[in-house]
XYZ file of C-alpha atoms in Angstrom:
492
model
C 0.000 0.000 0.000
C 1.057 3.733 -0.117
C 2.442 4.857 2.300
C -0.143 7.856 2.848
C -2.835 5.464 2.735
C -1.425 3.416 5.636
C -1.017 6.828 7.531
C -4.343 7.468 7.209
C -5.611 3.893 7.897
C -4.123 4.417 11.461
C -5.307 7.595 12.190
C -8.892 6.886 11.334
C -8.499 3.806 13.608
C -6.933 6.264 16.642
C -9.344 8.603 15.956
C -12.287 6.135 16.046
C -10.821 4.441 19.476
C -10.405 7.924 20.781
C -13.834 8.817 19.868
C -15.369 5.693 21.385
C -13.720 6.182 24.897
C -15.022 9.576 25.355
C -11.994 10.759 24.882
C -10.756 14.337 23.178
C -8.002 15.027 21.406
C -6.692 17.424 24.665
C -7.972 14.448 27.073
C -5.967 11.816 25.024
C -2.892 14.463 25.164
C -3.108 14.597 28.926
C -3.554 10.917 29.309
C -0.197 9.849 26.959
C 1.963 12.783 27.184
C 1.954 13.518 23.243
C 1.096 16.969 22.023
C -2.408 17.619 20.847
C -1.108 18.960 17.657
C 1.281 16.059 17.067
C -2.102 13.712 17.710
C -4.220 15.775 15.143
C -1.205 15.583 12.731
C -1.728 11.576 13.118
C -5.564 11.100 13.012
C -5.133 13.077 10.227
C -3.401 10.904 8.306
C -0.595 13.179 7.770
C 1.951 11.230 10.199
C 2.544 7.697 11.277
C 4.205 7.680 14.929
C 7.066 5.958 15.979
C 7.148 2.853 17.404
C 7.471 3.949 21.086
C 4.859 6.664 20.178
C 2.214 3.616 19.267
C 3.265 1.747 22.609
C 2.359 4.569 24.429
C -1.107 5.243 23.177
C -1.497 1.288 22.923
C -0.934 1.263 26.675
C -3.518 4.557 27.761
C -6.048 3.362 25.260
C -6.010 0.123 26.890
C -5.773 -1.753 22.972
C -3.503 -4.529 21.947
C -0.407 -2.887 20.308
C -0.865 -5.175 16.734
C -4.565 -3.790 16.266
C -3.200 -0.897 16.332
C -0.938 -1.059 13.755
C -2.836 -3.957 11.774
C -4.635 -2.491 8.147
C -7.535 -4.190 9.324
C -10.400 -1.936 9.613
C -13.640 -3.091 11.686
C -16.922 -3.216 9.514
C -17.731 0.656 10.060
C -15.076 1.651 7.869
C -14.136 -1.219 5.940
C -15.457 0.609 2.596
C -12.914 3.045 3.110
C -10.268 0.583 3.615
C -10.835 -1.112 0.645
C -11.316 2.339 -1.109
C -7.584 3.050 -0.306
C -6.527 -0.472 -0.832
C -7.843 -0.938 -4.021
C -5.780 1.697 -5.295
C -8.359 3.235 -7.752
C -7.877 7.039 -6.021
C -4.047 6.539 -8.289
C -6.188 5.365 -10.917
C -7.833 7.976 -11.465
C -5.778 11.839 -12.844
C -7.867 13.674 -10.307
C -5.902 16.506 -11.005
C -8.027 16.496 -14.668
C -10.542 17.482 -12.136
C -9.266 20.251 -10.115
C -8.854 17.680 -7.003
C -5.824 17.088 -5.462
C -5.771 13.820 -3.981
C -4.974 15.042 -0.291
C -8.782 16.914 -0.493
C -10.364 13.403 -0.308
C -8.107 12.178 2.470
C -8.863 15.055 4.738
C -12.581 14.805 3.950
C -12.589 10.915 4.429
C -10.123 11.588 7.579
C -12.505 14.632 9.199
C -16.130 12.615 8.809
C -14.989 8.870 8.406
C -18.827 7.837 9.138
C -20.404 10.450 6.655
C -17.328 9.157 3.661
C -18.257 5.554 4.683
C -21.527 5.764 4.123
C -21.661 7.909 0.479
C -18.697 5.096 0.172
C -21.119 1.763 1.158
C -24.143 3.450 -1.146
C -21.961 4.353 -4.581
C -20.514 0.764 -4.208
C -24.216 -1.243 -3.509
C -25.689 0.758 -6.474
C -22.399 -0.052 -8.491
C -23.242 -3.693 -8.181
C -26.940 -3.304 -8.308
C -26.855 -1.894 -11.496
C -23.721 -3.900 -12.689
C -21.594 -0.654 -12.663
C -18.185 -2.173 -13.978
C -14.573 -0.650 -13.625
C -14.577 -0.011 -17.647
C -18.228 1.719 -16.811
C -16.410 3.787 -14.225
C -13.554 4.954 -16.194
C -15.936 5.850 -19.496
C -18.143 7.653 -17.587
C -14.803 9.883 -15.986
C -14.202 10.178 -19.400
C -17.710 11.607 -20.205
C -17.620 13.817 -17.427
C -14.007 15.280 -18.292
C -15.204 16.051 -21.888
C -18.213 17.464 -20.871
C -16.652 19.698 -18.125
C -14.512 21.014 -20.769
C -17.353 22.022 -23.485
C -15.724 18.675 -25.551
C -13.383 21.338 -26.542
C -9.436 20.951 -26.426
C -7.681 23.924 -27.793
C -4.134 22.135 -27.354
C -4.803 19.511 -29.118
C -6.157 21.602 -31.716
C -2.936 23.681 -31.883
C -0.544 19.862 -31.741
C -2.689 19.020 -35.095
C -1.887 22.283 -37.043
C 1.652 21.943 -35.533
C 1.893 18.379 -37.272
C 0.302 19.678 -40.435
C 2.923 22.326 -40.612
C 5.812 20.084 -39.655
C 4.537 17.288 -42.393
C 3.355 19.769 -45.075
C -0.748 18.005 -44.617
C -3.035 19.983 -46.574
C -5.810 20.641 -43.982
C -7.924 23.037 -46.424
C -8.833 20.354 -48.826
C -9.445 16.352 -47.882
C -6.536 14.120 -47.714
C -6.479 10.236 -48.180
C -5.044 7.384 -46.325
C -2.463 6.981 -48.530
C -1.086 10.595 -47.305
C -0.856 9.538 -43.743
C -0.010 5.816 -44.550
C 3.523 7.500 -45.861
C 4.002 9.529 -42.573
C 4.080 6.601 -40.328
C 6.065 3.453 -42.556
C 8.706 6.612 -43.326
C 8.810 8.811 -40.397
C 7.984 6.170 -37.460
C 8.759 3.098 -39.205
C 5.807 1.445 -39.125
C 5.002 -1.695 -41.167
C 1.321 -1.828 -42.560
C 0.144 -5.919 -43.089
C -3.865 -6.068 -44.477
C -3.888 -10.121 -44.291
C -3.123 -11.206 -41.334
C -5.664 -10.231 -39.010
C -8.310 -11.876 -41.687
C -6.610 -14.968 -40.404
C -7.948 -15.132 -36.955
C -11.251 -15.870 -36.526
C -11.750 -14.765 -33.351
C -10.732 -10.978 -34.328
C -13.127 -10.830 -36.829
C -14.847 -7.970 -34.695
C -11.462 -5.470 -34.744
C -10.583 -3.458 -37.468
C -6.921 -3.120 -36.262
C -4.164 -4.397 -33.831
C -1.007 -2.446 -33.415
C 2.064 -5.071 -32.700
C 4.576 -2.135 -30.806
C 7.355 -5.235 -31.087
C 7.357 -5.135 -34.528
C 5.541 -1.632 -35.054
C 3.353 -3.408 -37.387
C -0.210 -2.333 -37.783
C -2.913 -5.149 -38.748
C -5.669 -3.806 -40.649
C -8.892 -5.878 -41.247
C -9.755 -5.996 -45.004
C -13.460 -4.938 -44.464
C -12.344 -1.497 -43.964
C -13.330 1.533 -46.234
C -11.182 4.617 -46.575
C -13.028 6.886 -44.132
C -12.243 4.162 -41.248
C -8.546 3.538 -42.773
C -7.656 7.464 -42.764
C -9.203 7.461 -39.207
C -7.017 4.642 -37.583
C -3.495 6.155 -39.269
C -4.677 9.454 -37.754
C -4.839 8.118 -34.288
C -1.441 6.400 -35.209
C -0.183 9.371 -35.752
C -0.997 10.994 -32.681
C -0.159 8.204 -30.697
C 3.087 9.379 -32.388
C 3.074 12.856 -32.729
C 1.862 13.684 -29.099
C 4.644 11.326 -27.680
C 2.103 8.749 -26.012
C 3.313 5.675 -25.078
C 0.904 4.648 -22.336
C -2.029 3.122 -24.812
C -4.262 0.921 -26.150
C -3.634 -1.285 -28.878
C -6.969 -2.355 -30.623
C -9.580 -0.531 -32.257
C -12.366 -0.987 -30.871
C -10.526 -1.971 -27.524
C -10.694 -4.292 -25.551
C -8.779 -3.961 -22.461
C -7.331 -1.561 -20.339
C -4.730 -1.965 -17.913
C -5.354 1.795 -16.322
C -7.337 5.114 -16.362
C -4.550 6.789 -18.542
C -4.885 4.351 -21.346
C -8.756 5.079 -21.612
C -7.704 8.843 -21.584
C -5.008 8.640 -24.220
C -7.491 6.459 -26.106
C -9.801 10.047 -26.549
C -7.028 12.461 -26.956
C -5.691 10.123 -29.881
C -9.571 9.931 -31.144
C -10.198 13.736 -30.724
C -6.524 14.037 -32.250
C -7.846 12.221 -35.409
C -10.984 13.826 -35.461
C -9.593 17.333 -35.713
C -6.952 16.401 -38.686
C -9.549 14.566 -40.679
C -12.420 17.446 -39.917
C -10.067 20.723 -39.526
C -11.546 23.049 -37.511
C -12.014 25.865 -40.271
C -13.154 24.174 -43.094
C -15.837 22.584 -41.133
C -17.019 26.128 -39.275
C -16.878 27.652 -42.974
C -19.413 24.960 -44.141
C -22.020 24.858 -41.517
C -21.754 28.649 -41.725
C -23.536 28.234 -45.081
C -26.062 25.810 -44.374
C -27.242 27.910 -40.821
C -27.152 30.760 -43.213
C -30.152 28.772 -45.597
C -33.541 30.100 -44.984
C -34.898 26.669 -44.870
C -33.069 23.562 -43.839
C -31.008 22.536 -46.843
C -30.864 18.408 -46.510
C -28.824 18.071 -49.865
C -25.699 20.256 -48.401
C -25.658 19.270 -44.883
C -25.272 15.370 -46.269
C -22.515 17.605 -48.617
C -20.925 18.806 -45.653
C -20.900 15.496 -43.906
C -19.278 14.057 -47.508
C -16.736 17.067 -47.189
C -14.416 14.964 -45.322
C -12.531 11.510 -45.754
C -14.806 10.471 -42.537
C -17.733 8.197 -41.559
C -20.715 9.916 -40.636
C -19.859 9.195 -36.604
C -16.503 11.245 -36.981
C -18.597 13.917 -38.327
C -21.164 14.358 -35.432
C -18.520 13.493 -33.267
C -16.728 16.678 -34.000
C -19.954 18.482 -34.524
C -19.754 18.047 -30.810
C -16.268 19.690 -30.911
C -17.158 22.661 -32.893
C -20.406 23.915 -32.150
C -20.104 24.694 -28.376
C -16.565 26.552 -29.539
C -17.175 28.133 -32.830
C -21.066 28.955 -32.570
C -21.683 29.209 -28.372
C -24.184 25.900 -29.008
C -23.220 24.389 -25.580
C -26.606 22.429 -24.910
C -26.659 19.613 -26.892
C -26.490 16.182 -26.874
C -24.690 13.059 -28.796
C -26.230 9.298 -28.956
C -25.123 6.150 -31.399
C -27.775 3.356 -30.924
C -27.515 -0.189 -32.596
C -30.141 -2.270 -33.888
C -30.311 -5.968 -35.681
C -32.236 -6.622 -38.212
C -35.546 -8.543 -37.116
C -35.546 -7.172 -33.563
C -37.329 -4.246 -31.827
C -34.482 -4.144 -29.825
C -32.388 -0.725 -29.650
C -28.904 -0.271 -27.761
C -27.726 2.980 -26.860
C -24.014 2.231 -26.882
C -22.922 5.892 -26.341
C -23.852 9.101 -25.469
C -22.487 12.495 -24.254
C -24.488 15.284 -23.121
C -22.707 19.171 -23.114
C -24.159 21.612 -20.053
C -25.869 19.294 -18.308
C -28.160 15.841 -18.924
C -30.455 16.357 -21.859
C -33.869 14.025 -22.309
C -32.404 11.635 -24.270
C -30.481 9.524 -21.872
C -29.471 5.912 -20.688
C -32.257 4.307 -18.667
C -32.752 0.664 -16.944
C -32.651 -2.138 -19.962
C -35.728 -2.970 -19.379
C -37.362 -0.239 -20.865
C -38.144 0.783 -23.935
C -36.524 3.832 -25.836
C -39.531 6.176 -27.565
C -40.434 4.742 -31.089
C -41.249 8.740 -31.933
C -37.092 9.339 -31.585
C -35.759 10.042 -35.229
C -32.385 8.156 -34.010
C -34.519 4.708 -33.952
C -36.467 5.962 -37.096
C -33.328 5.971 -38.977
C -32.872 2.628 -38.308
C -35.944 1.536 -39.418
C -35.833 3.401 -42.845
C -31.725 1.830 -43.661
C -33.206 -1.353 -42.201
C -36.120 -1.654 -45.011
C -33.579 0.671 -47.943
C -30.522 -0.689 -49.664
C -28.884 2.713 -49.136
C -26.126 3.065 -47.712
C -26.961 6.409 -45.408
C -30.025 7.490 -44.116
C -30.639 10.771 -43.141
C -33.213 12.893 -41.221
C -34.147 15.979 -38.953
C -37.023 16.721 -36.175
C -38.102 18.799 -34.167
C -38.467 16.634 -30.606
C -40.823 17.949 -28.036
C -40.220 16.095 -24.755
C -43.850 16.567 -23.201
C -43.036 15.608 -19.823
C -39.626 17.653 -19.732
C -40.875 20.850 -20.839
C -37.536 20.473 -23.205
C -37.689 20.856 -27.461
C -34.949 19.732 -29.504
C -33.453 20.013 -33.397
C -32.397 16.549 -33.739
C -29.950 15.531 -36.577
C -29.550 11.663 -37.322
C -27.645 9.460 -39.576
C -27.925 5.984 -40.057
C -25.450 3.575 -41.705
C -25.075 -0.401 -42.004
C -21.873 -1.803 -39.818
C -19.856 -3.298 -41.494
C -18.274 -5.753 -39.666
C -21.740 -6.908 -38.165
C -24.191 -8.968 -40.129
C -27.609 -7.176 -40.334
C -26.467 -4.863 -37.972
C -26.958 -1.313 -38.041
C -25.801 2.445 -36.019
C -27.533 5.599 -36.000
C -25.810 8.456 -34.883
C -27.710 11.400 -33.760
C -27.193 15.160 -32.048
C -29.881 16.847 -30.419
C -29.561 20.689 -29.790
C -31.623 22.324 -27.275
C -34.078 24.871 -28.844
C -33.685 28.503 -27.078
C -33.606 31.862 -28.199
C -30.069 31.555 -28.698
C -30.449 28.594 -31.116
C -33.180 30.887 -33.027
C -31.257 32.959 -33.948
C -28.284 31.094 -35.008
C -30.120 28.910 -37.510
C -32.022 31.032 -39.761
C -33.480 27.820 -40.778
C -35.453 27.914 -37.337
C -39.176 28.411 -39.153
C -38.450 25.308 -41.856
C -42.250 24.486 -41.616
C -40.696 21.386 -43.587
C -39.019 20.233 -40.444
C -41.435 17.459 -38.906
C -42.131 18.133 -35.265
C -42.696 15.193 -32.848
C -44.036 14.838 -29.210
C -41.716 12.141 -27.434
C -40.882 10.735 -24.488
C -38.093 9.072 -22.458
C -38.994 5.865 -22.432
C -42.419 4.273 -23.110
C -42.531 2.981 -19.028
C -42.408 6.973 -18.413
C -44.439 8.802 -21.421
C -47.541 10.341 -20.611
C -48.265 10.914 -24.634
C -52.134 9.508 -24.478
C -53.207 6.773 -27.139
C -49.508 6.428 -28.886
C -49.850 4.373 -31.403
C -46.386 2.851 -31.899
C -46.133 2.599 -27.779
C -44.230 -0.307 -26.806
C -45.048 -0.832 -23.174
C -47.690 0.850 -20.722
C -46.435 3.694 -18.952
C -45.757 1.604 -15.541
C -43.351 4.246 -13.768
C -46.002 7.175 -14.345
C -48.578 5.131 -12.968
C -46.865 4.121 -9.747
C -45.713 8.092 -9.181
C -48.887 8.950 -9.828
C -50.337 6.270 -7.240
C -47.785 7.366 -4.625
C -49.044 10.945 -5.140
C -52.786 9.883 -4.255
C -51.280 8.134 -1.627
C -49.788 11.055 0.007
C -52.290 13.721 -0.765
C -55.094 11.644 1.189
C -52.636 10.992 3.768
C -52.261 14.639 3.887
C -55.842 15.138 3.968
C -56.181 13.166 6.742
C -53.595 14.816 9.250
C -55.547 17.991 8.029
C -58.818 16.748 9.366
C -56.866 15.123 12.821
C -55.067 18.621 13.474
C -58.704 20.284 13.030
């Protein structure tokens, strides 16, 4: 263990058999001759006494001198134990956060009973809900990227410093072959397209990076949009000097926090040099600036780029909080097979706080009104190879309207499987007048809900499941009203 941690194991465990004798910190000073500062200092975790120290207050406390100094904790705060034992506070860059590791050791060292408890309830609804380490360290992810507007200005400025230093053409779209070039001559990589065909088992990856060898296995179902995309985060696995990293895409496996963060600055990396910053803000300035909502060039902005439509909203998410003060909006990809009414959301961020659209129990069903399901539907029944549509949602039961954007695509390395990606901007005054586009009377406009287990939309017809969770709040509320009633009449 750290040595911190076991500081701070024995002072909660002084401070707790201080506590329960009645004792204070001036009483136990009297009692063993140590300085009530020097005892503070040690309950506080900040210093571990010498052995003759601990002999002393094992004698006056009247407690066996190995309890003292054993790491067990009893069952009050054996959370926080295994908190501090399981090492995930090192985990964890708190300083991402603006908290300095110290902060939670004087908080769990200055109400031990209080931490223990918040401790004992995040790790029962953890399990209750199946709340896995990977869960933990996307959603720090999330919450980093949304406490920063999904906006990283220095890793904006590292990806015109590389095209500078490598001569990349950001003003006009590049290909894979450009960036291919970059990493077999300047990093010596070694590109092999058959091997990973080979293995059966893999058939779900679209590359593996070998460091040994520096060789990078590409699946041969790839197009160019997801080729130009890997060799970008190649090359700012590269660039920004990262070492500490994943190497599969999609991944699957971590060995800490920092590889899951390097993972998204190598992905935002990407983003930005496929979808430059300018040229993108320079586009969607024209097709805000269209009186109505012009479908054909927003699907020619999206085709602008050597990227799949994901990349694209994905740095939609990027750009619009920076470049046109949009912060409330959100971002959701959902899956779907064909032949099921069964709809995954597999990832979503949300900018300025949680939007409507959200991640509920799985055993409810997602609104059949959302145009990020309807999407599916339509590629599902087309041969085309990208849907596209836009809606006004009106969440009745939030008091919330959104402009929701969705694309939907076939996966590729999934048999009848297909993604929709989808953002959702929050409609406000604001919003009005940035789109000019606003009074589209074109633009369908759709009452939704949540979930179909909490949508009070009346006689629905594509509702999947009765609206069970408005019910019982709304039985609970009779419930208390006539309770209420009836301490009104006992008072009179």
């Amino acid at each position: 263990m750290e040595q911190e941690y076991i500081k701070l194991i024995f002072g909660l465990k002084l401070k707790q058999i201080r506590t329960d004798k009645n004792l204070s910190l001036f009483g136990l000073s009297k009692i063993s001759g140590l300085s009530k500062s020097y005892l503070n200092e040690i309950e506080k975790g900040k210093k571990y006494p010498k052995p003759d120290k601990i002999a002393i207050l094992s004698e006056k406390l009247d407690v066996p001198y190995d309890q003292m100094v054993s790491l067990k904790l009893d069952k009050n705060l054996a959370p926080i134990g295994e908190l501090l034992q399981s090492k995930i506070l090192k985990e964890i860059p708190l300083e991402l956060f603006g908290i300095k590791e110290s902060n939670l050791i004087d908080i769990v060292s200055n109400a031990p009973a209080k931490v223990n408890a918040f401790i004992s309830t995040i790790i029962e609804i953890a399990q209750h809900y199946n709340f896995s380490r990977e869960s933990f360290f996307l959603a720090s992810v999330r919450s980093f990227q949304e406490a920063n507007n999904n906006y990283f200005d220095d890793l904006e400025q590292q990806v015109l410093k590389f095209s500078k230093a490598y001569q990349v053409d950001l003003t006009s779209p590049f290909t894979s072959k450009d960036i291919e070039e970059i990493l077999i001559e300047e990093y010596g990589y070694i590109i092999n397209e058959t091997e990973l065909s080979t293995y059966e088992a893999l058939e779900n990856l679209r590359s593996v990076f070998v460091p040994k060898t520096k060789t990078l296995l590409l699946a041969d179902g790839i197009d160019e949009a997801q080729r130009t995309f890997i060799y970008s985060k190649e090359i700012a696995y590269n660039f920004l000097g990262i070492t500490d990293r994943l190497y599969t895409f999609p991944w699957i496996k971590f060995e800490s926090f920092d590889q899951v963060l390097n993972n998204f600055y190598a992905s935002y990396f990407a983003g930005a040099l496929v979808i430059p910053k300018e040229a993108l803000t320079l586009q969607l300035e024209a097709v805000f600036e269209k009186p109505s909502f012009d479908e054909a060039l927003f699907v020619k902005t999206m085709n602008a780029f050597n990227a799949s439509p994901e990349s694209f909203y994905q740095r939609l998410t990027n750009i619009l909080p920076k470049a046109f003060n949009i912060q409330n909006l959100f971002f959701l990809r959902f899956t779907h097979k064909l032949g099921t009414e069964k709809f995954h959301l597999k990832k979503e961020l949300h900018l300025s706080h949680q939007h409507s659209p959200r991640a509920n129990e799985t055993n409810e069903h997602y609104c059949r009104r959302w145009v990020s399901l309807n999407v599916l539907k339509d590629i599902s029944k087309s041969k085309k190879s990208h849907e596209f549509d836009i809606q006004m949602s009106n969440y009745v039961g939030d008091n919330a309207k959104y402009l929701v954007l969705s694309s939907a695509t076939k996966d590729p390395f999934r048999e009848h499987q297909y993604r929709s990606i989808s953002i959702g901007l929050l409609i406000n005054k604001q919003l009005e007048r940035k789109l000019k586009f606003f009074e589209d009377k074109n633009i369908k406009t759709e009452e939704v809900g949540v979930t179909c287990e909490r949508c009070s939309i009346q006689n629905c017809e594509v509702r999947q499941a009765p609206a069970l969770a408005l019910e019982r709040a709304a039985k609970n509320k009779k419930i208390e009203q006539i309770v209420e009633e009836l301490n009104q009449k006992s008072v009179r």
